[in-house]
Each structure stands twice: as C-alpha cells, then as structure tokens.
Short mmCIF file of C-alpha atoms in Angstrom, two decimals:
data_model
loop_
_atom_site.label_atom_id
_atom_site.label_comp_id
_atom_site.label_asym_id
_atom_site.label_seq_id
_atom_site.Cartn_x
_atom_site.Cartn_y
_atom_site.Cartn_z
CA MET A 1 0.00 -0.03 0.00
CA LYS A 2 2.74 2.44 0.88
CA ARG A 3 4.70 1.77 -2.30
CA THR A 4 1.58 2.39 -4.38
CA LEU A 5 0.98 5.74 -2.70
CA LEU A 6 4.50 7.16 -2.87
CA GLY A 7 4.04 8.18 -6.47
CA LEU A 8 1.08 10.30 -5.49
CA ALA A 9 2.93 12.21 -2.79
CA THR A 10 3.87 15.28 -4.90
CA ALA A 11 0.48 15.71 -6.49
CA THR A 12 -1.28 15.20 -3.16
CA ALA A 13 0.91 17.76 -1.43
CA VAL A 14 0.06 20.32 -4.09
CA SER A 15 -3.64 19.64 -3.87
CA LEU A 16 -3.57 19.84 -0.04
CA ALA A 17 -1.66 23.09 -0.18
CA MET A 18 -4.32 24.53 -2.51
CA ALA A 19 -7.04 23.23 -0.18
CA SER A 20 -5.45 24.87 2.87
CA SER A 21 -5.19 28.14 1.04
CA ALA A 22 -8.82 27.96 -0.16
CA TYR A 23 -10.17 26.90 3.23
CA ALA A 24 -7.88 28.88 5.60
CA ALA A 25 -11.05 30.11 7.33
CA GLY A 26 -14.40 28.82 8.51
CA LYS A 27 -15.46 26.22 11.00
CA LEU A 28 -14.89 22.61 12.02
CA ASN A 29 -17.30 20.80 14.35
CA ILE A 30 -15.94 17.74 16.12
CA TYR A 31 -17.94 15.14 18.04
CA ASN A 32 -15.53 13.01 20.09
CA TRP A 33 -15.45 10.96 23.26
CA GLY A 34 -15.45 13.16 26.38
CA ASN A 35 -12.14 14.10 27.99
CA TYR A 36 -10.28 12.63 25.01
CA THR A 37 -9.07 15.61 22.95
CA ASN A 38 -5.93 17.61 23.76
CA PRO A 39 -6.77 21.35 23.75
CA LYS A 40 -3.25 21.98 22.41
CA LEU A 41 -4.10 19.89 19.34
CA ILE A 42 -7.21 22.01 18.64
CA GLU A 43 -5.28 25.27 19.22
CA LYS A 44 -2.59 24.14 16.82
CA PHE A 45 -5.08 23.24 14.11
CA GLU A 46 -6.93 26.51 14.50
CA LYS A 47 -3.74 28.51 14.27
CA ALA A 48 -2.45 26.52 11.26
CA TYR A 49 -5.64 26.91 9.16
CA GLY A 50 -7.54 29.86 10.60
CA VAL A 51 -10.42 27.49 11.39
CA GLU A 52 -12.69 27.88 14.39
CA VAL A 53 -13.19 24.49 16.06
CA THR A 54 -16.08 23.45 18.25
CA LEU A 55 -15.90 20.25 20.31
CA ASP A 56 -18.80 18.23 21.77
CA GLY A 57 -18.48 14.95 23.68
CA TYR A 58 -20.24 11.60 23.93
CA ASP A 59 -19.81 8.61 26.29
CA SER A 60 -20.39 5.62 23.99
CA ASN A 61 -20.33 4.60 20.35
CA GLU A 62 -24.05 3.94 20.58
CA THR A 63 -24.81 7.45 21.86
CA MET A 64 -22.81 8.91 18.97
CA LEU A 65 -24.53 6.68 16.38
CA ALA A 66 -28.03 7.58 17.62
CA LYS A 67 -27.22 11.31 17.38
CA VAL A 68 -25.73 10.99 13.87
CA LYS A 69 -28.66 8.98 12.61
CA GLU A 70 -31.01 11.80 13.59
CA GLY A 71 -29.36 13.76 10.78
CA SER A 72 -28.45 17.44 10.39
CA THR A 73 -26.20 17.35 13.44
CA GLY A 74 -23.83 20.00 12.10
CA TYR A 75 -20.91 17.84 13.02
CA ASP A 76 -18.04 17.20 10.59
CA ILE A 77 -15.69 14.83 12.46
CA VAL A 78 -16.59 11.83 14.59
CA VAL A 79 -14.28 9.35 16.35
CA PRO A 80 -15.93 5.95 16.31
CA GLY A 81 -14.50 2.71 17.60
CA ASP A 82 -13.44 0.00 15.14
CA TYR A 83 -16.69 -1.99 14.98
CA MET A 84 -18.72 1.22 14.79
CA ILE A 85 -16.74 2.40 11.78
CA LYS A 86 -17.80 -0.78 10.00
CA ILE A 87 -21.42 -0.25 10.89
CA MET A 88 -21.43 3.44 9.86
CA ILE A 89 -19.75 2.67 6.51
CA GLY A 90 -22.48 0.10 5.86
CA GLU A 91 -25.21 2.62 6.70
CA GLY A 92 -23.74 5.33 4.42
CA LEU A 93 -23.04 7.65 7.31
CA LEU A 94 -19.37 8.28 6.56
CA ALA A 95 -17.77 10.13 3.62
CA LYS A 96 -15.20 8.31 1.55
CA VAL A 97 -12.52 11.01 1.99
CA GLU A 98 -9.69 8.67 0.96
CA PRO A 99 -7.09 9.31 3.64
CA ASN A 100 -4.91 6.83 1.77
CA LYS A 101 -4.31 9.47 -0.87
CA MET A 102 -3.43 12.24 1.55
CA GLU A 103 0.06 13.64 2.14
CA ASN A 104 0.58 12.33 5.69
CA PHE A 105 -0.71 8.82 5.03
CA SER A 106 2.87 7.60 4.63
CA ASN A 107 3.23 8.11 8.39
CA MET A 108 0.67 5.48 9.33
CA ASP A 109 2.00 2.32 10.87
CA PRO A 110 1.46 -0.39 8.20
CA LYS A 111 -0.20 -2.73 10.64
CA TRP A 112 -3.09 -0.33 11.01
CA VAL A 113 -3.72 0.11 7.22
CA ASP A 114 -5.52 -3.09 6.15
CA VAL A 115 -7.85 -3.30 9.15
CA TRP A 116 -11.04 -5.29 9.06
CA TRP A 117 -13.25 -2.28 9.76
CA ASP A 118 -11.81 -0.14 6.86
CA PRO A 119 -9.46 -2.15 4.57
CA GLY A 120 -6.94 0.15 2.96
CA ARG A 121 -8.26 3.15 4.89
CA SER A 122 -10.66 4.87 2.48
CA TYR A 123 -12.81 6.33 5.34
CA SER A 124 -10.83 6.62 8.52
CA VAL A 125 -7.46 7.10 10.21
CA PRO A 126 -6.25 6.14 13.67
CA TRP A 127 -6.95 8.40 16.60
CA GLN A 128 -5.81 6.13 19.45
CA TRP A 129 -5.82 2.46 20.28
CA GLY A 130 -5.75 0.53 23.50
CA THR A 131 -7.16 -2.21 25.65
CA THR A 132 -10.10 -2.64 28.02
CA SER A 133 -9.36 -4.54 31.21
CA PHE A 134 -9.52 -3.32 34.83
CA THR A 135 -7.49 -1.43 37.41
CA VAL A 136 -7.02 -2.48 41.06
CA ASP A 137 -5.60 -0.77 44.14
CA THR A 138 -2.78 -3.13 45.12
CA LYS A 139 -2.75 -1.81 48.68
CA VAL A 140 -6.32 -3.00 49.13
CA TYR A 141 -5.90 -6.29 47.27
CA THR A 142 -2.43 -7.86 47.38
CA GLY A 143 -3.07 -11.02 45.41
CA ASP A 144 -2.77 -11.85 41.72
CA ILE A 145 -4.70 -9.23 39.76
CA ASN A 146 -4.42 -10.90 36.34
CA THR A 147 -7.74 -12.75 36.39
CA LEU A 148 -11.33 -11.81 35.69
CA LYS A 149 -12.27 -13.66 38.82
CA LEU A 150 -11.85 -10.31 40.65
CA LEU A 151 -14.83 -8.88 38.71
CA PHE A 152 -17.19 -11.84 39.09
CA GLU A 153 -16.10 -13.64 42.30
CA PRO A 154 -14.24 -10.89 44.19
CA PRO A 155 -12.56 -11.42 47.57
CA PRO A 156 -14.17 -9.77 50.58
CA GLU A 157 -11.88 -6.69 50.52
CA LEU A 158 -13.15 -5.81 47.02
CA GLN A 159 -16.80 -6.58 47.43
CA GLY A 160 -18.91 -3.43 47.11
CA ARG A 161 -15.84 -1.54 45.93
CA ILE A 162 -16.08 -2.31 42.17
CA ASN A 163 -17.05 -0.13 39.23
CA MET A 164 -18.02 -1.74 35.94
CA LEU A 165 -18.24 0.16 32.70
CA ASN A 166 -21.76 1.10 31.76
CA ASP A 167 -21.17 -0.73 28.48
CA MET A 168 -23.15 -3.76 27.33
CA ASN A 169 -20.45 -5.28 25.15
CA ASP A 170 -17.53 -4.85 27.60
CA VAL A 171 -19.51 -6.29 30.51
CA ILE A 172 -21.08 -9.28 28.77
CA ASN A 173 -17.91 -10.14 26.81
CA ALA A 174 -15.88 -10.08 30.03
CA ALA A 175 -18.30 -12.63 31.50
CA LEU A 176 -18.05 -14.82 28.40
CA ARG A 177 -14.25 -14.68 28.56
CA TYR A 178 -14.29 -15.71 32.23
CA LEU A 179 -16.43 -18.72 31.35
CA GLY A 180 -14.18 -19.61 28.42
CA TYR A 181 -16.80 -18.90 25.77
CA PRO A 182 -16.37 -16.86 22.53
CA ARG A 183 -17.53 -13.33 22.10
CA CYS A 184 -20.47 -12.33 19.82
CA ASN A 185 -21.87 -15.57 21.06
CA GLY A 186 -25.38 -16.61 20.00
CA ASP A 187 -25.39 -19.89 21.95
CA LYS A 188 -28.36 -19.48 24.27
CA ASP A 189 -27.12 -21.99 26.83
CA GLN A 190 -23.80 -20.23 27.12
CA LEU A 191 -25.46 -16.83 27.31
CA ARG A 192 -27.79 -18.09 30.01
CA GLU A 193 -24.75 -19.17 31.98
CA ALA A 194 -23.18 -15.76 31.46
CA THR A 195 -26.40 -14.04 32.58
CA GLU A 196 -26.40 -16.11 35.81
CA LEU A 197 -22.77 -15.10 36.45
CA LEU A 198 -23.52 -11.43 35.90
CA LEU A 199 -26.60 -11.41 38.12
CA LYS A 200 -24.71 -13.22 40.90
CA ALA A 201 -21.81 -10.76 40.63
CA LYS A 202 -23.93 -7.56 40.51
CA PRO A 203 -24.34 -7.22 44.29
CA TYR A 204 -20.54 -6.97 44.52
CA TRP A 205 -20.47 -3.95 42.22
CA ARG A 206 -20.89 -0.50 43.65
CA THR A 207 -21.47 1.33 40.37
CA MET A 208 -21.66 0.94 36.62
CA ASP A 209 -20.17 4.12 35.20
CA TYR A 210 -17.87 5.46 32.48
CA SER A 211 -16.19 7.98 34.90
CA ILE A 212 -13.26 5.68 35.54
CA ILE A 213 -10.68 8.27 36.48
CA GLU A 214 -13.02 10.11 38.80
CA LYS A 215 -14.21 6.92 40.50
CA LEU A 216 -10.70 5.69 41.18
CA THR A 217 -9.00 8.94 42.14
CA SER A 218 -11.79 9.91 44.58
CA ASN A 219 -11.37 6.48 46.30
CA ASP A 220 -14.98 5.86 45.63
CA VAL A 221 -13.95 2.33 44.38
CA ASP A 222 -10.85 0.17 44.61
CA LEU A 223 -11.31 -1.69 41.36
CA SER A 224 -12.75 -0.47 38.09
CA GLN A 225 -13.16 -1.98 34.71
CA SER A 226 -11.14 0.51 32.62
CA TRP A 227 -9.36 1.50 29.44
CA ASN A 228 -5.59 1.40 29.73
CA GLY A 229 -5.07 5.13 29.12
CA ALA A 230 -7.60 6.05 31.77
CA ALA A 231 -5.77 3.62 34.11
CA MET A 232 -2.52 5.43 33.49
CA ARG A 233 -4.12 8.82 34.20
CA ALA A 234 -5.67 7.52 37.38
CA ARG A 235 -2.41 6.00 38.56
CA ALA A 236 -0.78 9.44 38.31
CA GLN A 237 -3.06 10.51 41.18
CA ARG A 238 -3.28 7.14 43.02
CA PRO A 239 0.11 5.41 42.66
CA SER A 240 -1.01 2.11 44.20
CA LEU A 241 -3.28 1.40 41.23
CA ALA A 242 -2.21 -1.33 38.78
CA TYR A 243 -3.63 -2.33 35.40
CA ALA A 244 -4.48 -6.01 34.96
CA TYR A 245 -3.85 -8.27 31.95
CA PRO A 246 -6.27 -11.12 32.82
CA LYS A 247 -5.20 -14.57 31.75
CA GLU A 248 -8.70 -15.19 30.42
CA GLY A 249 -8.26 -12.40 27.87
CA PHE A 250 -9.27 -8.73 27.34
CA THR A 251 -10.48 -6.40 24.61
CA GLY A 252 -8.38 -4.49 22.06
CA TRP A 253 -9.83 -1.52 20.26
CA MET A 254 -8.99 1.40 18.01
CA ASP A 255 -10.84 4.72 17.82
CA ASN A 256 -10.68 6.32 14.41
CA VAL A 257 -11.14 9.82 12.92
CA ALA A 258 -13.81 9.86 10.24
CA VAL A 259 -15.87 12.43 8.34
CA LEU A 260 -19.69 12.38 8.29
CA SER A 261 -21.24 12.07 4.87
CA ASP A 262 -23.32 15.24 5.57
CA ALA A 263 -20.40 17.25 6.98
CA PRO A 264 -21.10 20.99 6.44
CA ASN A 265 -17.37 21.78 6.43
CA MET A 266 -16.12 18.94 4.30
CA GLU A 267 -12.83 20.45 3.14
CA ASN A 268 -11.85 21.57 6.65
CA ALA A 269 -12.67 18.06 7.85
CA LYS A 270 -10.28 16.59 5.28
CA LEU A 271 -7.58 18.96 6.49
CA PHE A 272 -8.09 17.64 10.03
CA VAL A 273 -7.90 14.02 8.87
CA ASN A 274 -4.51 14.72 7.24
CA PHE A 275 -3.46 16.83 10.26
CA VAL A 276 -3.83 14.00 12.78
CA MET A 277 -1.56 11.70 10.72
CA ASP A 278 1.40 14.04 11.34
CA PRO A 279 3.62 12.39 14.00
CA GLU A 280 3.96 15.54 16.15
CA ASN A 281 0.16 15.94 16.16
CA ALA A 282 -0.45 12.28 16.90
CA ALA A 283 1.93 12.63 19.89
CA LEU A 284 -0.17 15.51 21.22
CA ILE A 285 -3.22 13.19 21.09
CA SER A 286 -1.43 10.46 22.98
CA ASP A 287 0.16 12.76 25.58
CA PHE A 288 -3.29 13.96 26.68
CA ALA A 289 -5.27 10.74 26.87
CA LYS A 290 -2.38 8.28 27.36
CA TYR A 291 -3.01 5.80 24.54
CA ALA A 292 -0.94 4.64 21.61
CA ASN A 293 -1.90 6.17 18.28
CA GLY A 294 -0.92 4.13 15.21
CA ILE A 295 1.24 6.82 13.60
CA SER A 296 4.90 5.89 12.98
CA GLY A 297 7.44 8.32 14.38
CA SER A 298 5.12 9.84 16.95
CA ASP A 299 7.07 8.20 19.79
CA LYS A 300 9.89 10.70 19.15
CA PHE A 301 7.61 13.52 20.28
CA MET A 302 5.76 11.81 23.13
CA ASP A 303 6.10 12.14 26.84
CA PRO A 304 8.87 9.57 27.60
CA GLU A 305 6.75 8.01 30.33
CA MET A 306 4.38 6.73 27.64
CA LEU A 307 7.11 4.58 26.20
CA SER A 308 7.53 2.41 29.34
CA ALA A 309 4.25 2.74 31.18
CA PRO A 310 2.89 -0.66 32.24
CA GLU A 311 -0.59 0.31 31.04
CA ILE A 312 0.74 0.90 27.50
CA VAL A 313 3.57 -1.63 27.17
CA MET A 314 2.01 -5.07 27.66
CA PRO A 315 4.00 -7.80 29.42
CA ALA A 316 5.52 -10.45 27.16
CA ASP A 317 3.28 -13.14 28.73
CA ALA A 318 0.02 -11.20 28.36
CA PRO A 319 -2.68 -12.67 26.09
CA THR A 320 -3.10 -11.05 22.66
CA PRO A 321 -5.84 -8.42 22.86
CA ASP A 322 -9.16 -9.56 21.37
CA PHE A 323 -10.53 -7.17 18.75
CA VAL A 324 -14.24 -8.04 18.76
CA GLN A 325 -16.02 -7.61 15.44
CA PRO A 326 -19.69 -6.50 15.20
CA CYS A 327 -22.09 -9.17 16.36
CA PRO A 328 -24.93 -10.51 14.16
CA GLN A 329 -28.22 -8.78 14.83
CA GLU A 330 -29.75 -11.83 16.48
CA THR A 331 -26.83 -11.87 18.93
CA VAL A 332 -27.21 -8.17 19.63
CA ASP A 333 -30.84 -8.83 20.43
CA LEU A 334 -29.88 -11.45 22.96
CA TYR A 335 -27.20 -9.14 24.46
CA ASN A 336 -29.88 -6.42 24.81
CA LYS A 337 -32.13 -8.77 26.74
CA ILE A 338 -29.31 -9.69 29.13
CA TRP A 339 -28.33 -6.03 29.54
CA THR A 340 -31.94 -4.97 30.28
CA ARG A 341 -32.21 -7.65 32.96
CA LEU A 342 -28.85 -6.75 34.49
CA LYS A 343 -29.72 -3.04 34.67
CA GLN A 344 -33.08 -3.59 36.36
#
C-alpha cells in the first residue's frame, strides 16, 4: 500500500496546499469521546488553518450513532470505535474521503492500514488504540490481579468496591471470557450461564459508570473496569493502582477519525484528517489521553513516560488483545435482553 501511494505524494501535497489556502477560514465541528481531545491539538489546528473548532463529547459509540442517525447534526468529524466504523460505513453515514491518498498517510504504521473495519483506509485514520481490562488498588488487594475472577467472584476486601463500565459489550464479553466462551456468542445456553454469572456478581459492584478516572481517584472504588489510558491517568493521582492483563483475555480496540457524509465543512474536515496523521500531532493526542496512536514516528515527540508505562507496554506473557467484530443482529438482540435484565 505504501509503495503504491509514494508516487502520489507530490500531486497530493500540491492539492492539499491549494485546499489549505482555499479553506484557511471557516469552522470545524468535532464530536468526540469526552475528555479525550488535547486542547493543544485544537489550538494548533486553529492557528495553522484559521479554522474555528467546536468540540462536543459523547460517552459511547451507541450514543454517537443515535445522534448522527438523527441527521443534520452540524458535526463534521466523529471518532468511532473500530466496530462502529464498519457499521457506519455500511449505513452510508461516513464520507469516503480517501485518507490513503493524503500527504501524511505515509506516516501510518502499516499494521493499521488493512484493518477489518476499513481495509486500505478509505474512510478513517487512527486516533488512538488501547485495551479494556480493569484497574485495582494493590494496597487494598495484594493477590494476583491478572484474572477476571476479581470482577465476578471478588474477595471480601473488594466486594462493594467495584465499578463496571456502563457498556453492554464490555461487561457481557468479560463474563463470556471468564467462562471460556467466545464473544459475539449466540449460543443461548452459554449466554444463559453468562447471565447467571452477571446477576450473581452484580451485588458486589458499587457502580456501573464510564467515569473511571473520577471513581478511582476519589477512592469511591478500589477496582474499576477501565481502558488502559484512563488507568494510567488515574495512577498518576493514586500510585497504588495497577492495570491487569487477565489470563482469560481482554479487549483490544481502536478509535478512528472519520468524516460524516453530511459534514457541512467537508474540506476543513479533510484537512483535520490529514493533520492528525502528522507524527507531532499524533503525539499530542497520545500525551493527553495516554493511549498509543498508530502513527509511525510519533514516539519521538511523546512524553517519555508513555514509552515504558505498564498500562501501555504489555508484558511479554500477556494474552493477545481480542478485537471483537460486530455481532450478528440476532446476537445483539440477545445481548440487549441480558443487559436490560442486568440493569433492572
């Protein structure tokens, strides 16, 4: 892919220069996960192109999708997770802006080019990638943290001190992993067993909330299901926290910058897509939220702590992260029934 695109570099650079000249003014409206965008990145983009940026936040892929499907949102840029990119492409919600023909595409780490959710990268580019596991206060619990047993059969010192993500897929898939069953699982007997496990564990959970950092740093809980970057940010304020790599497995994910098909500021949106593939700009993204980004050379500009943090650099004996693809609709319907029962 990279060899094919090298011949386009000069022509692409000229066209992008013309675009920045023609669109060195106006607006860009970004809809991203909350507490996930470095203000310095936005300031740099505004200064470079004379574009006024507005930023709104959401707390889940599903919240974002519902908003976008309403239509006429006024948003240009969204940052969906991997499986949601696939869904939105299928529903015609994303513009085919062809990042793979942009000047900075040569900076992309090759392993993130031919991804299952956007092969060849015609619609999206990496924002950040990471894992979903959990974080434990090792002063409160001193045993082995690398097992999902702590979520579903916790020891006395953790009971009532656990926060789970308010996320159907992350919670149900964790239960399936603990039982040794595959994800996106439509086997009714296995899902019934997972439901029983979740209902039995629920009394041990204090909350189900996306506010991971706040829950942990306020000492409201001693264990929280979490994303690895949020775990690193929480550890900066509560040093006894440790991020687990459970032997039963954990989720891998990538959030991606994409342009809505009805974006009112299409050319400025394309400028932003190219902008985030610059290594220095990708480093700004990672330095704020503490996740890896998928752009080669960005490590030279990152906070050095990122390069050795245990939440970012997985142990050699850790399982390979499980990137879960979209479930068939019949399985989604079964998940929804489990989730409704669990949240009652």
